[in-house]
Coordinates of C-alpha atoms in Angstrom, one line a residue:
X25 CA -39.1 41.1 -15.2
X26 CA -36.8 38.4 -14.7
X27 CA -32.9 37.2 -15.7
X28 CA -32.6 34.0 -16.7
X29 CA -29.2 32.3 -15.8
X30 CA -27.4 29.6 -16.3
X31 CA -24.7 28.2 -14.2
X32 CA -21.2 27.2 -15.9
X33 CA -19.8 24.4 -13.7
X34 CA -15.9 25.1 -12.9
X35 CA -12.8 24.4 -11.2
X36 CA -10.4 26.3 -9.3
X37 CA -7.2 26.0 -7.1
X38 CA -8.3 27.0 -3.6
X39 CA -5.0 26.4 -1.7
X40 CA -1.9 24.9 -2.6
X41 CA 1.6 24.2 0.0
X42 CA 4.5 22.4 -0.3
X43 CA 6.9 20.3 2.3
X44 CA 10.1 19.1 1.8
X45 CA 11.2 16.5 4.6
X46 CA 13.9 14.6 5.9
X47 CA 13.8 11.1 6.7
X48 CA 16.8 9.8 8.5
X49 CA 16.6 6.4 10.1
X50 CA 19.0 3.0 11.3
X51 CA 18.3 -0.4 10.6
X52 CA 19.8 -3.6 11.5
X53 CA 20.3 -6.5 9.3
X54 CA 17.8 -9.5 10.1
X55 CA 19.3 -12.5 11.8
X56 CA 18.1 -14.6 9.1
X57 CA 20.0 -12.3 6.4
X58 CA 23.9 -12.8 5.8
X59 CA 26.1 -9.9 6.2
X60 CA 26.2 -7.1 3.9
X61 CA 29.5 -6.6 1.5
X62 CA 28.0 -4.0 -1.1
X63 CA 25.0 -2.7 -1.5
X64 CA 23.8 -2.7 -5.0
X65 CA 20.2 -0.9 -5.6
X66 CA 17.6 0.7 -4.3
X67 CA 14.3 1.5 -4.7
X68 CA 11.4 3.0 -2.7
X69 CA 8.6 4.5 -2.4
X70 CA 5.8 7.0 -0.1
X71 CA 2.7 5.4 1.4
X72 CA 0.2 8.0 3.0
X73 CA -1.6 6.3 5.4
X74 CA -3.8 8.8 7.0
X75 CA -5.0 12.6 6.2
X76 CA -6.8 14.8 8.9
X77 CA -7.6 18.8 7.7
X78 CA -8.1 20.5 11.1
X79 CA -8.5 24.4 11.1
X80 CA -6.5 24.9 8.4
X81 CA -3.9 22.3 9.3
X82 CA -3.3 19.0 7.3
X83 CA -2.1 16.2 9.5
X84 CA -0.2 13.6 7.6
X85 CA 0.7 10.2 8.6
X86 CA 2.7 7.9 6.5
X87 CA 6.1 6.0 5.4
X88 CA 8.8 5.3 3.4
X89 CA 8.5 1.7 2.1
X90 CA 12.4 0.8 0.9
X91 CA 13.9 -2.6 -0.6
X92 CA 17.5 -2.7 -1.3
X93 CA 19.4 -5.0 -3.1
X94 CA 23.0 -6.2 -1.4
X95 CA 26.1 -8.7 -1.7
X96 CA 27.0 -11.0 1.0
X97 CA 30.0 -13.1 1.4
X98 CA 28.2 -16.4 1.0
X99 CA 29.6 -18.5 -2.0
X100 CA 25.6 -20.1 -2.5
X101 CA 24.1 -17.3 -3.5
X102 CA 25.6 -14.1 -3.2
X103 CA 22.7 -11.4 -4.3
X104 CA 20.5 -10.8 -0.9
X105 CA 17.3 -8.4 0.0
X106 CA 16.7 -6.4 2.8
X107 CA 13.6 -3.9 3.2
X108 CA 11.8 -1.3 5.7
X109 CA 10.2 1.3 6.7
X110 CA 10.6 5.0 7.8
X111 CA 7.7 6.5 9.2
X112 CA 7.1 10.3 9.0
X113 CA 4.1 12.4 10.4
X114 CA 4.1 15.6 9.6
X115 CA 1.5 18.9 9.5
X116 CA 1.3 21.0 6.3
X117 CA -0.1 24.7 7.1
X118 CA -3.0 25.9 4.4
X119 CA -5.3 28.8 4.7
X120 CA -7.9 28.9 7.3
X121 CA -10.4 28.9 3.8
X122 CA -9.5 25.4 2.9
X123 CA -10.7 24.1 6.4
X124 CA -12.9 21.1 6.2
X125 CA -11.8 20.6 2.2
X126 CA -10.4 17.5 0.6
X127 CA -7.1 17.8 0.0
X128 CA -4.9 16.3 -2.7
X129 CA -1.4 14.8 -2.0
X130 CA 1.0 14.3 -4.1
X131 CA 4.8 12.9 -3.5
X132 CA 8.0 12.8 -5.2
X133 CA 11.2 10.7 -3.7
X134 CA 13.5 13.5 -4.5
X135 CA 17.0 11.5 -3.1
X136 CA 17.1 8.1 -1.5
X137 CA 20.5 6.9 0.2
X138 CA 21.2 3.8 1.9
X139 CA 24.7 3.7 3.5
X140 CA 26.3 0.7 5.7
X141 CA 27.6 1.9 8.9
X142 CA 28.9 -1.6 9.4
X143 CA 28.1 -5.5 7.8
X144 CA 25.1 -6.1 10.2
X145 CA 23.8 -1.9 10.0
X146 CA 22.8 0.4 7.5
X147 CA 21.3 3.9 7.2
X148 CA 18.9 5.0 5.3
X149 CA 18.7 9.1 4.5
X150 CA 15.7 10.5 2.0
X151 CA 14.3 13.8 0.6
X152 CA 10.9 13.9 0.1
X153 CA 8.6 16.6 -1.6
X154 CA 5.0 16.5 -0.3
X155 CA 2.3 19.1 -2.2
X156 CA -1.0 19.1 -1.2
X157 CA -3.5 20.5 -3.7
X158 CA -7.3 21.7 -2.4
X159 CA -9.6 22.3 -5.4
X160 CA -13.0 24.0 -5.3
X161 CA -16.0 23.1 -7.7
X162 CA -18.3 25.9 -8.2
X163 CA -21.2 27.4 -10.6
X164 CA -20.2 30.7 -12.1
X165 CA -24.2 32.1 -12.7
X166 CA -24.3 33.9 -15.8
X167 CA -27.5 35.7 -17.3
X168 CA -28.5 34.8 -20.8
X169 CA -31.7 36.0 -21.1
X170 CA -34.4 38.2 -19.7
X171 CA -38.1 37.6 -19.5
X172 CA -41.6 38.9 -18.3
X173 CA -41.6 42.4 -19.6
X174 CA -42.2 42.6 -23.7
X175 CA -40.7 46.3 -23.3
X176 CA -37.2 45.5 -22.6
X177 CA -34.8 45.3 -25.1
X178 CA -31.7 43.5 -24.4
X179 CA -28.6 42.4 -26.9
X180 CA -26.1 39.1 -26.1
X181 CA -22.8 38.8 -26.5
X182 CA -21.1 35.1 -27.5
X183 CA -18.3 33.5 -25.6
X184 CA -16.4 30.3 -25.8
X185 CA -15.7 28.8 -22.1
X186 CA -14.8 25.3 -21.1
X187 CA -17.0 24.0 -17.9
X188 CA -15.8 21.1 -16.7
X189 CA -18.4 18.1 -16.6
X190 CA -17.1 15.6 -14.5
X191 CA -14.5 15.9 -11.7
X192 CA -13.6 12.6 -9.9
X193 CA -11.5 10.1 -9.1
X194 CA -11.6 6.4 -9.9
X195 CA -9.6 3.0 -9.2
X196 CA -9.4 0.0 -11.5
X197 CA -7.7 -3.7 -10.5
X198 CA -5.5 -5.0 -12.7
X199 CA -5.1 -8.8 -12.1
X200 CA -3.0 -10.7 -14.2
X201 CA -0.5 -14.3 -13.7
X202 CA 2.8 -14.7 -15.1
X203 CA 4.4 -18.1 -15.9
X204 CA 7.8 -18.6 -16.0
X205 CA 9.4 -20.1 -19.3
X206 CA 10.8 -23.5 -19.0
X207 CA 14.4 -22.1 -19.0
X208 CA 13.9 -20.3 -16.1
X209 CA 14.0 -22.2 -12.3
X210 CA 11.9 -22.7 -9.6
X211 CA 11.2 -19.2 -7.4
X212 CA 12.7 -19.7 -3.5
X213 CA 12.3 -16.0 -3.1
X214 CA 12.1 -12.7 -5.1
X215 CA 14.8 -9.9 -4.2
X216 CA 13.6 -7.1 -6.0
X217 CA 10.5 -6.3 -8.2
X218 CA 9.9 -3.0 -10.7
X219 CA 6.4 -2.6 -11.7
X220 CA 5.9 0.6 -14.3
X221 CA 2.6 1.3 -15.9
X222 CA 3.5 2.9 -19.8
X223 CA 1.4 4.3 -22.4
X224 CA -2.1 4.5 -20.8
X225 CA -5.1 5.6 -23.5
X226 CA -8.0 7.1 -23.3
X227 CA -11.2 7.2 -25.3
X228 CA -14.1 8.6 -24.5
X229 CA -17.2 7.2 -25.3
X230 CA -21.3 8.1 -24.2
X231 CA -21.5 7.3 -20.1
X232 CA -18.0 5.6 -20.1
X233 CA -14.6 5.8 -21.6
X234 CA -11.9 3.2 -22.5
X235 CA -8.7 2.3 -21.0
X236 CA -5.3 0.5 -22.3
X237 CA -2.0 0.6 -21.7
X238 CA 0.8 -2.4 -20.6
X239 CA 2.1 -2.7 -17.2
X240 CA 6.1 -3.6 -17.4
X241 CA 6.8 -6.2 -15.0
X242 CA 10.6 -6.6 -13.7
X243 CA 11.1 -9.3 -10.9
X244 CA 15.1 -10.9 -9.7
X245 CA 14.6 -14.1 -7.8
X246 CA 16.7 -16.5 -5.6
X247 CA 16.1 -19.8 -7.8
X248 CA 16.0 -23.3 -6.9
X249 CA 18.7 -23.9 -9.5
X250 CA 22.0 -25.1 -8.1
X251 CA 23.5 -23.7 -11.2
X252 CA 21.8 -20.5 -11.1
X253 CA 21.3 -19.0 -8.0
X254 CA 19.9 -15.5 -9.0
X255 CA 17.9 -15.2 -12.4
X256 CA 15.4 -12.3 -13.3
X257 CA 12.9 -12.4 -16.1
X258 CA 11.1 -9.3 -17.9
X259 CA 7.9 -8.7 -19.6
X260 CA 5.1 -7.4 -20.3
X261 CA 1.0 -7.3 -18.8
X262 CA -1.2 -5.3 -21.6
X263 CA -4.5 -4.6 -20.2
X264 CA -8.1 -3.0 -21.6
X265 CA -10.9 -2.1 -19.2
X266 CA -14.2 0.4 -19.4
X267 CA -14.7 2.7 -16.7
X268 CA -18.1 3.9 -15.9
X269 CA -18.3 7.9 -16.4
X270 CA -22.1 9.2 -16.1
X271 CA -22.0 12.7 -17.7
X272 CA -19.0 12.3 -20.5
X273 CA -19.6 12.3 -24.5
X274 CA -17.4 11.5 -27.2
X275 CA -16.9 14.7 -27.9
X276 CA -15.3 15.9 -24.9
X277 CA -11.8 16.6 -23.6
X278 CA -10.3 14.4 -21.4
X279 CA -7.2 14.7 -18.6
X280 CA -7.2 11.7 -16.5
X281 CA -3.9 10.8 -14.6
X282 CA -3.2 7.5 -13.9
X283 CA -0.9 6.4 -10.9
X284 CA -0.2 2.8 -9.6
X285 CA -1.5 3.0 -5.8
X286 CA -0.4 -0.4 -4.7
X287 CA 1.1 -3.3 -6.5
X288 CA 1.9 -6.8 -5.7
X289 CA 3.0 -10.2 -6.5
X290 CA 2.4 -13.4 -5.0
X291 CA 4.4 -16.6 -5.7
X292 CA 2.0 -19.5 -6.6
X293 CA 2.8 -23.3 -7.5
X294 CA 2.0 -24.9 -11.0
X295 CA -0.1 -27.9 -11.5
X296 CA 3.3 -29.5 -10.6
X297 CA 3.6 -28.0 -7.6
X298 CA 6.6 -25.9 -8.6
X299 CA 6.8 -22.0 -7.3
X300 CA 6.9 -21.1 -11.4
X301 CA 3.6 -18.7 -11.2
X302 CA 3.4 -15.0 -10.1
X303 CA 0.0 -13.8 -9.5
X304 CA -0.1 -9.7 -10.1
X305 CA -2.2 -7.5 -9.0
X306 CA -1.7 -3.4 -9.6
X307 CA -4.9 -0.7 -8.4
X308 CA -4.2 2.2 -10.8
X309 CA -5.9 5.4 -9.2
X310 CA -7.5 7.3 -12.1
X311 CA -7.9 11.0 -11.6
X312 CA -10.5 12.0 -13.9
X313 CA -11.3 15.6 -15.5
X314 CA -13.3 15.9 -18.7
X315 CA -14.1 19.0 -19.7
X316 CA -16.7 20.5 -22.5
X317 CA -16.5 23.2 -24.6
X318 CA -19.4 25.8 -24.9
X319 CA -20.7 28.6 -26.8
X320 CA -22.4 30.8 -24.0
X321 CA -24.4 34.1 -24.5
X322 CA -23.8 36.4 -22.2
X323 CA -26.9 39.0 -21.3
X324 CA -24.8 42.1 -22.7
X325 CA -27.0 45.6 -22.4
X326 CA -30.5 45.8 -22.0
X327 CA -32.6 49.2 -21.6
X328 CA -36.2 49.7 -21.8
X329 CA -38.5 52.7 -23.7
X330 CA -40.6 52.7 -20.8
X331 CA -38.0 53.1 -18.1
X332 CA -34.8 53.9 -17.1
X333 CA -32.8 50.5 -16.0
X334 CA -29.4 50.2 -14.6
X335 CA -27.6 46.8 -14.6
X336 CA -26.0 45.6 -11.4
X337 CA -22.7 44.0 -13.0
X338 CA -19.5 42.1 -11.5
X339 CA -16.8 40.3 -13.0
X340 CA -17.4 36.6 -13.6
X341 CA -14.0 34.5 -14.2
X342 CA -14.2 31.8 -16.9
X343 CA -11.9 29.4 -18.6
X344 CA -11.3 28.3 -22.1
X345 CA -9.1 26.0 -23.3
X346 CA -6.5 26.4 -25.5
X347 CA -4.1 23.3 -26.1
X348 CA -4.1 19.7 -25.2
X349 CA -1.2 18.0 -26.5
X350 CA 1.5 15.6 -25.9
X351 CA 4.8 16.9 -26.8
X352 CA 7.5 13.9 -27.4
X353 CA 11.2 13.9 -27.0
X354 CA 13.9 12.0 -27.6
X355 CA 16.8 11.5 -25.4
X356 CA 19.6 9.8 -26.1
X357 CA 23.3 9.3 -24.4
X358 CA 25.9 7.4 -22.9
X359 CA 26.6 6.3 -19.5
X360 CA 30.5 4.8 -18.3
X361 CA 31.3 2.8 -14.9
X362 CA 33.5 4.4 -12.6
X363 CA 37.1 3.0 -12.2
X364 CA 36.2 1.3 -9.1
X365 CA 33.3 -0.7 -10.7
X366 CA 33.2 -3.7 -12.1
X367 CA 32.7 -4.5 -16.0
X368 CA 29.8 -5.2 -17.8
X369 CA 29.1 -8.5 -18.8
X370 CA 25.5 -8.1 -19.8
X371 CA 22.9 -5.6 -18.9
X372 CA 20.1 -6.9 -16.9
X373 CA 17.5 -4.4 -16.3
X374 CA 17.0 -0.3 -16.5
X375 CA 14.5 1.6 -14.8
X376 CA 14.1 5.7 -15.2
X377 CA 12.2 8.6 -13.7
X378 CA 11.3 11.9 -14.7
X379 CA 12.3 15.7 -12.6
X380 CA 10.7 18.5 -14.4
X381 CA 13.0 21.3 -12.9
X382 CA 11.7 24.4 -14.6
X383 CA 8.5 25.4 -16.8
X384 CA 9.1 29.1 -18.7
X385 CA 6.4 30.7 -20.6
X386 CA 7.7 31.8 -24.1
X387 CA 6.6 32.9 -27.3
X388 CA 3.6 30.6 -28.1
X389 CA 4.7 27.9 -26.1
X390 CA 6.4 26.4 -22.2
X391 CA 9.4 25.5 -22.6
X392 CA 10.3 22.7 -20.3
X393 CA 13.8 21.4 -18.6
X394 CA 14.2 18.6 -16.7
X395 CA 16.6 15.4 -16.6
X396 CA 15.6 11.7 -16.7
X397 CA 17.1 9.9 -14.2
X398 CA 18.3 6.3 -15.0
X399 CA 19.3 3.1 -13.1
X400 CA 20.3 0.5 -14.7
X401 CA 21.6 -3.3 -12.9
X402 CA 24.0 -5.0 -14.9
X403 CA 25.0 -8.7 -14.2
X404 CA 29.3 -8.8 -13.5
X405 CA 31.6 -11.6 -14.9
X406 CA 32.9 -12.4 -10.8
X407 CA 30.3 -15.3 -9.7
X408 CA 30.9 -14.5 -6.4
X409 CA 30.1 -10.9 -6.8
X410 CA 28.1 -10.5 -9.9
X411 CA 25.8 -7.9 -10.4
X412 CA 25.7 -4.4 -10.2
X413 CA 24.4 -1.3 -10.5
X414 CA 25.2 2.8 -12.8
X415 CA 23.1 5.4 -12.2
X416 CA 22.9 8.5 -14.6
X417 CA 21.1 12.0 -15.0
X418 CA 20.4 13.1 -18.6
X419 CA 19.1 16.6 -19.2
X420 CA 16.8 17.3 -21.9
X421 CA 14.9 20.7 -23.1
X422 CA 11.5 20.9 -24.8
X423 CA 9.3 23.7 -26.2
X424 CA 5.6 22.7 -25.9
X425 CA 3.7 24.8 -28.7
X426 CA 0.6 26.4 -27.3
X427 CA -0.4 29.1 -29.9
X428 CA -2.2 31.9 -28.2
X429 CA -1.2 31.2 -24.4
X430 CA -1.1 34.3 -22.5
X431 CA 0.7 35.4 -19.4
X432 CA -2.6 34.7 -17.1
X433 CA -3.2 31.2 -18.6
X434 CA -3.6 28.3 -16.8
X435 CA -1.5 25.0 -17.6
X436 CA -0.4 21.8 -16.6
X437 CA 2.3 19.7 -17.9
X438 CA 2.7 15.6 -16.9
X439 CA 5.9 13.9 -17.7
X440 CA 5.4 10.5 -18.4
X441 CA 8.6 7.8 -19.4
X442 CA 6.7 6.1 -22.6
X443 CA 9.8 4.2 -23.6
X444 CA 13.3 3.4 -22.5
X445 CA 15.8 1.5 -23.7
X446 CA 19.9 0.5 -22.9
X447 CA 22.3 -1.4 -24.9
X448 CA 25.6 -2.2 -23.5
X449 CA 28.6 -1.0 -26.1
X450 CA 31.5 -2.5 -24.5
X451 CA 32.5 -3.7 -21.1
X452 CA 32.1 0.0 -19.7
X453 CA 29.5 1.8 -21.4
X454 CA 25.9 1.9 -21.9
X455 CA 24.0 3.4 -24.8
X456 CA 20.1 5.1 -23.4
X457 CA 17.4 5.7 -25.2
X458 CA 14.0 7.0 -24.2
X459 CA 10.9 8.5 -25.1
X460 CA 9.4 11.6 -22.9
X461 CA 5.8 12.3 -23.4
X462 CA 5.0 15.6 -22.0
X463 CA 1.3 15.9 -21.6
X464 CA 0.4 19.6 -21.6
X465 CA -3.2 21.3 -20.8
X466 CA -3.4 24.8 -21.3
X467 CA -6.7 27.0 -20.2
X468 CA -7.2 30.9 -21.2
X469 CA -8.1 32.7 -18.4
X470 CA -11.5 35.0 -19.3
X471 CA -13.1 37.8 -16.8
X472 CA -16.1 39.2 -18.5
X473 CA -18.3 41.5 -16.4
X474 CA -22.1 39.8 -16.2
X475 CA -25.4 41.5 -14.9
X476 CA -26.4 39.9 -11.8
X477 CA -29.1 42.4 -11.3
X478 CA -31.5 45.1 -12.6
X479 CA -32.4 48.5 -11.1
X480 CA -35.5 49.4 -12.6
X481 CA -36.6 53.7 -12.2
X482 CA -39.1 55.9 -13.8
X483 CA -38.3 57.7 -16.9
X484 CA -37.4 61.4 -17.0
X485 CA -40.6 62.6 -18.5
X486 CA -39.6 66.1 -19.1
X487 CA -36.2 65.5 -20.6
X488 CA -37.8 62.6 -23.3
X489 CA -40.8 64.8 -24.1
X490 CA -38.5 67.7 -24.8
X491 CA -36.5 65.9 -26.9
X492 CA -38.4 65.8 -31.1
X493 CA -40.8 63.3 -31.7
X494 CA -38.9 62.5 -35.3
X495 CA -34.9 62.9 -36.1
X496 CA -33.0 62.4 -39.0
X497 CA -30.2 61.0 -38.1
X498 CA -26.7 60.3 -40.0
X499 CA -24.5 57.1 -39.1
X500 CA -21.5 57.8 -37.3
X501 CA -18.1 55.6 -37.2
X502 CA -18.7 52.8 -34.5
X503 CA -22.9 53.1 -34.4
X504 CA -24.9 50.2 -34.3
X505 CA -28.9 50.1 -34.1
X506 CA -28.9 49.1 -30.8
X507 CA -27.2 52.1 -29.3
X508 CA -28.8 54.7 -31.5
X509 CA -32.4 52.7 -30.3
X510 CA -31.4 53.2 -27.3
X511 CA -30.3 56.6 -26.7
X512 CA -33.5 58.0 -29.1
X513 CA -35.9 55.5 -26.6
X514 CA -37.0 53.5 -29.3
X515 CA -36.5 50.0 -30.4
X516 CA -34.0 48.4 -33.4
X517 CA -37.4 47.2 -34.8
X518 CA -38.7 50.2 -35.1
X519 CA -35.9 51.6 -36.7
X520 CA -35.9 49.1 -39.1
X521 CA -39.4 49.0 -39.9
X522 CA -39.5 52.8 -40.5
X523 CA -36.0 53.0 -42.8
X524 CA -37.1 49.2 -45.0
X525 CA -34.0 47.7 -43.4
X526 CA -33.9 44.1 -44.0
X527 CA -31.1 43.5 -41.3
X528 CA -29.0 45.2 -38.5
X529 CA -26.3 46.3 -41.1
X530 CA -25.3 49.7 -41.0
X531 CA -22.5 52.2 -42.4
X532 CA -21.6 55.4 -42.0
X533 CA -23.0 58.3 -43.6
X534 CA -26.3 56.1 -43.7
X535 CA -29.4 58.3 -43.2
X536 CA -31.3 57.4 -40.6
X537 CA -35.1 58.4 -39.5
X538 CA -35.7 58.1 -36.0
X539 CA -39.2 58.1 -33.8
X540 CA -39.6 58.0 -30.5
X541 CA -41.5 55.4 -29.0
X542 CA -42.3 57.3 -25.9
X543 CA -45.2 60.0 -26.4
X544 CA -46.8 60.4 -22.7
X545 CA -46.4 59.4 -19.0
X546 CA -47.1 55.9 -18.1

């Protein structure tokens, strides 16, 4: 006698910790950079150079990469650059159980705040939230079947769980050049660069899926032009690729993150010899989960007329999932300078991020509330001082619909900024719109108890014999043929051969007859 199983792969948070730090650092000026007047913008972002797990412990080593966008006093060309680094190392405490695991990190730039202690010194101050995420693939054995003994009788019972198929991460290079329009000058040197990948999609296909999206590519440049010293340009990079994905169908559910790793751009000269091309090049990290749903029969009950068998059960925990969707908002508002800045002559360039403060499970549904966070450069009438910078925080609320989720379910929500938009109304005021996609996976989570075992004894002899050879028995609210078979020591097929049913179907007040299959000591 022996249990056939089948292992359902799945996924599971092992350990999970947070860290909020505090970077705090001087810099000076460069002495080939003119004195700082007013800083303008900044922007920055966490590099993680190196991860050590050690007994429970996660060493990380990394930095604050920072540019920041200033005004000097120089009548040539006002608009300057100035960039950095803060280093940080820090240890994260896990449990001792995640030792020797490979951990996920994840960062948010929570504040950043460059200050000028005087024209040739700044400070730089930043929050920064690190969460590191160990996950633990496992088999969840399940018994589905048993074989080897033609007297046992056992009954299945169906269930829909979600294994996940493949679990891994993935990098793809996208290389592109940009050429400058013929109204635009010569590049001496680029001050300050936004590169923003929107609207990545998937589609999964046999062994492989499909990727597009556009990368947004913002650069502002010190130009050769005499008449215009500082000139930015804006587009657009769309890009298409096939990954490789050994074990995906078609008709499986995907939830791959993307995230730009590194980016860069590279001034290159025309076949005139004219700094007018920009080689980019952006590695988007890809992590991948695609998961399949399956019907799985689960070995339910089991007995035997030939002896008395006791299942060995635990509780095995399973998933199934329950929504995938992207919920979209709207947002839409108006931001005003402060007294003390100067007016609007024309908008230049806006650049938003998403803080999901809170997540609340309601009726059918999370309802989300977080703010989008907007920056927007402007270019200033004053020639010797003209551009600037308006920040704003814009709250918005959304209830995600997920019908059936439950207060043990599993989700996961990603914000994502698919659009965003600014049009200056007058002089002081700025119209936003944007589009929030909230990308929401939601997982039931199922314990059913599953035999992992049988105990196998010899039959009371005495009490079966003593029991009638033949019964007539009458249905009773909640019988079924297995469990009157199986407390007369007989089999549903011998039921039904000796009654003419034609199926398992039975109602109550149906006469039964009944005949034990055990006459004598085996």
């Amino acid at each position: 006698m022996e249990l056939i199983k089948k292992n359902v792969h799945m996924n599971k948070l092992k350990c999970q910790s947070s860290l909020q730090l505090t970077l705090d650092d001087d810099f000076n000026v460069p002495d080939v950079k003119p004195d700082i007047y007013k800083i303008i913008k900044e922007q920055g972002a966490i590099k993680i150079n190196d991860v050590k797990m050690l007994n429970g412990k996660l060493m990380v080593k990394g930095a604050l990469s920072f540019n920041m966008l200033y005004l000097s006093d120089e009548n040539v060309r006002p608009v300057h650059n100035m960039s950095g680094e803060v280093p940080f190392d820090e240890v994260i405490h896990l449990d001792e159980a995640c030792a020797g695991d490979e951990a996920i990190i994840n960062w948010e730039l929570e504040d950043l705040t460059p200050g000028l202690i005087n024209s040739r010194k700044i400070n730089v101050k930043a929050i920064v939230g690190l969460t590191v995420l160990v996950e633990e693939l496992y088999d969840e054995a399940t018994a589905v079947s048993i074989e080897g003994d033609e007297n046992v009788q056992f009954v299945n019972k169906n269930i829909t769980v979600t294994d996940i198929a493949v679990d891994k991460k993935d990098t793809y290079r996208v290389k592109d050049q940009i050429h400058l329009p013929s109204n635009k000058g010569n590049i001496s040197e680029i001050l300050y660069s936004e590169l923003e990948l929107r609207n990545p999609e998937v589609r999964l296909l046999t062994d492989k899926f499909t990727v597009k999206g556009e990368i947004l590519v913002f650069i502002l440049y010190a130009s050769e032009s005499d008449d215009n010293p500082v000139e930015y340009f804006e587009t657009e990079l769309p890009f298409s690729t096939t990954v490789d994905c050994n074990g995906c169908t078609e008709d499986m559910v995907d939830n791959i993150e993307f995230s730009i790793a590194s980016k860069s751009l590279e001034v290159m000269p025309d076949a005139d010899g004219e700094e007018r091309i920009i080689d980019v090049e952006v590695v988007l990290e890809m992590g991948i989960k695609i998961y399949e749903e399956e019907e799985l029969e689960l070995l339910n009950d089991i007995y035997s007329p030939v002896k008395e068998l006791v299942p060995v059960l635990k509780d095995a925990h399973y998933e199934d999932l329950l929504v995938k969707n992207n919920s979209k908002v709207r947002v839409n508002d108006r931001l005003k300078i402060t007294a003390n800045q100067p007016d609007i002559l024309q908008v230049c360039h806006a650049a938003g991020g998403i803080k999901v403060d809170d997540i609340t499970q309601v009726d059918n549904g999370l309802e989300v509330n977080g703010v989008l966070e907007v920056q927007i450069l402007y270019i200033c009438a004053d020639d010797n001082k003209p551009l600037n910078s308006v920040k704003g925080i814009i709250p918005f609320n959304q209830t995600i619909e997920a019908k059936g989720i439950k207060p043990t379910s599993i989700y996961h929500v990603k914000p994502a900024l698919e659009q965003l938009s600014v049009m200056m109304l007058d002089s002081e005021e700025i119209e936003v719109k944007a589009g929030i996609g909230l990308n929401a996976i939601v997982f039931d989570s199922i314990t059913e108890p599953v035999i992992t075992d049988i105990e196998a004894y010899d039959l009371d002899y005495e009490k079966i014999q003593n029991m009638p050879s033949i019964v007539g028995y009458i249905v009773k609210n909640q019988d079924s043929l297995w469990n009157i078979a199986k407390k007369y020591y007989t089999t549903v097929d011998r039921i039904r051969e000796l009654n003419g049913l034609e199926d398992n179907n039975i109602k109550i007040g149906d006469k039964l007859i009944i005949m034990k299959k055990v006459e004598r000591t085996i």
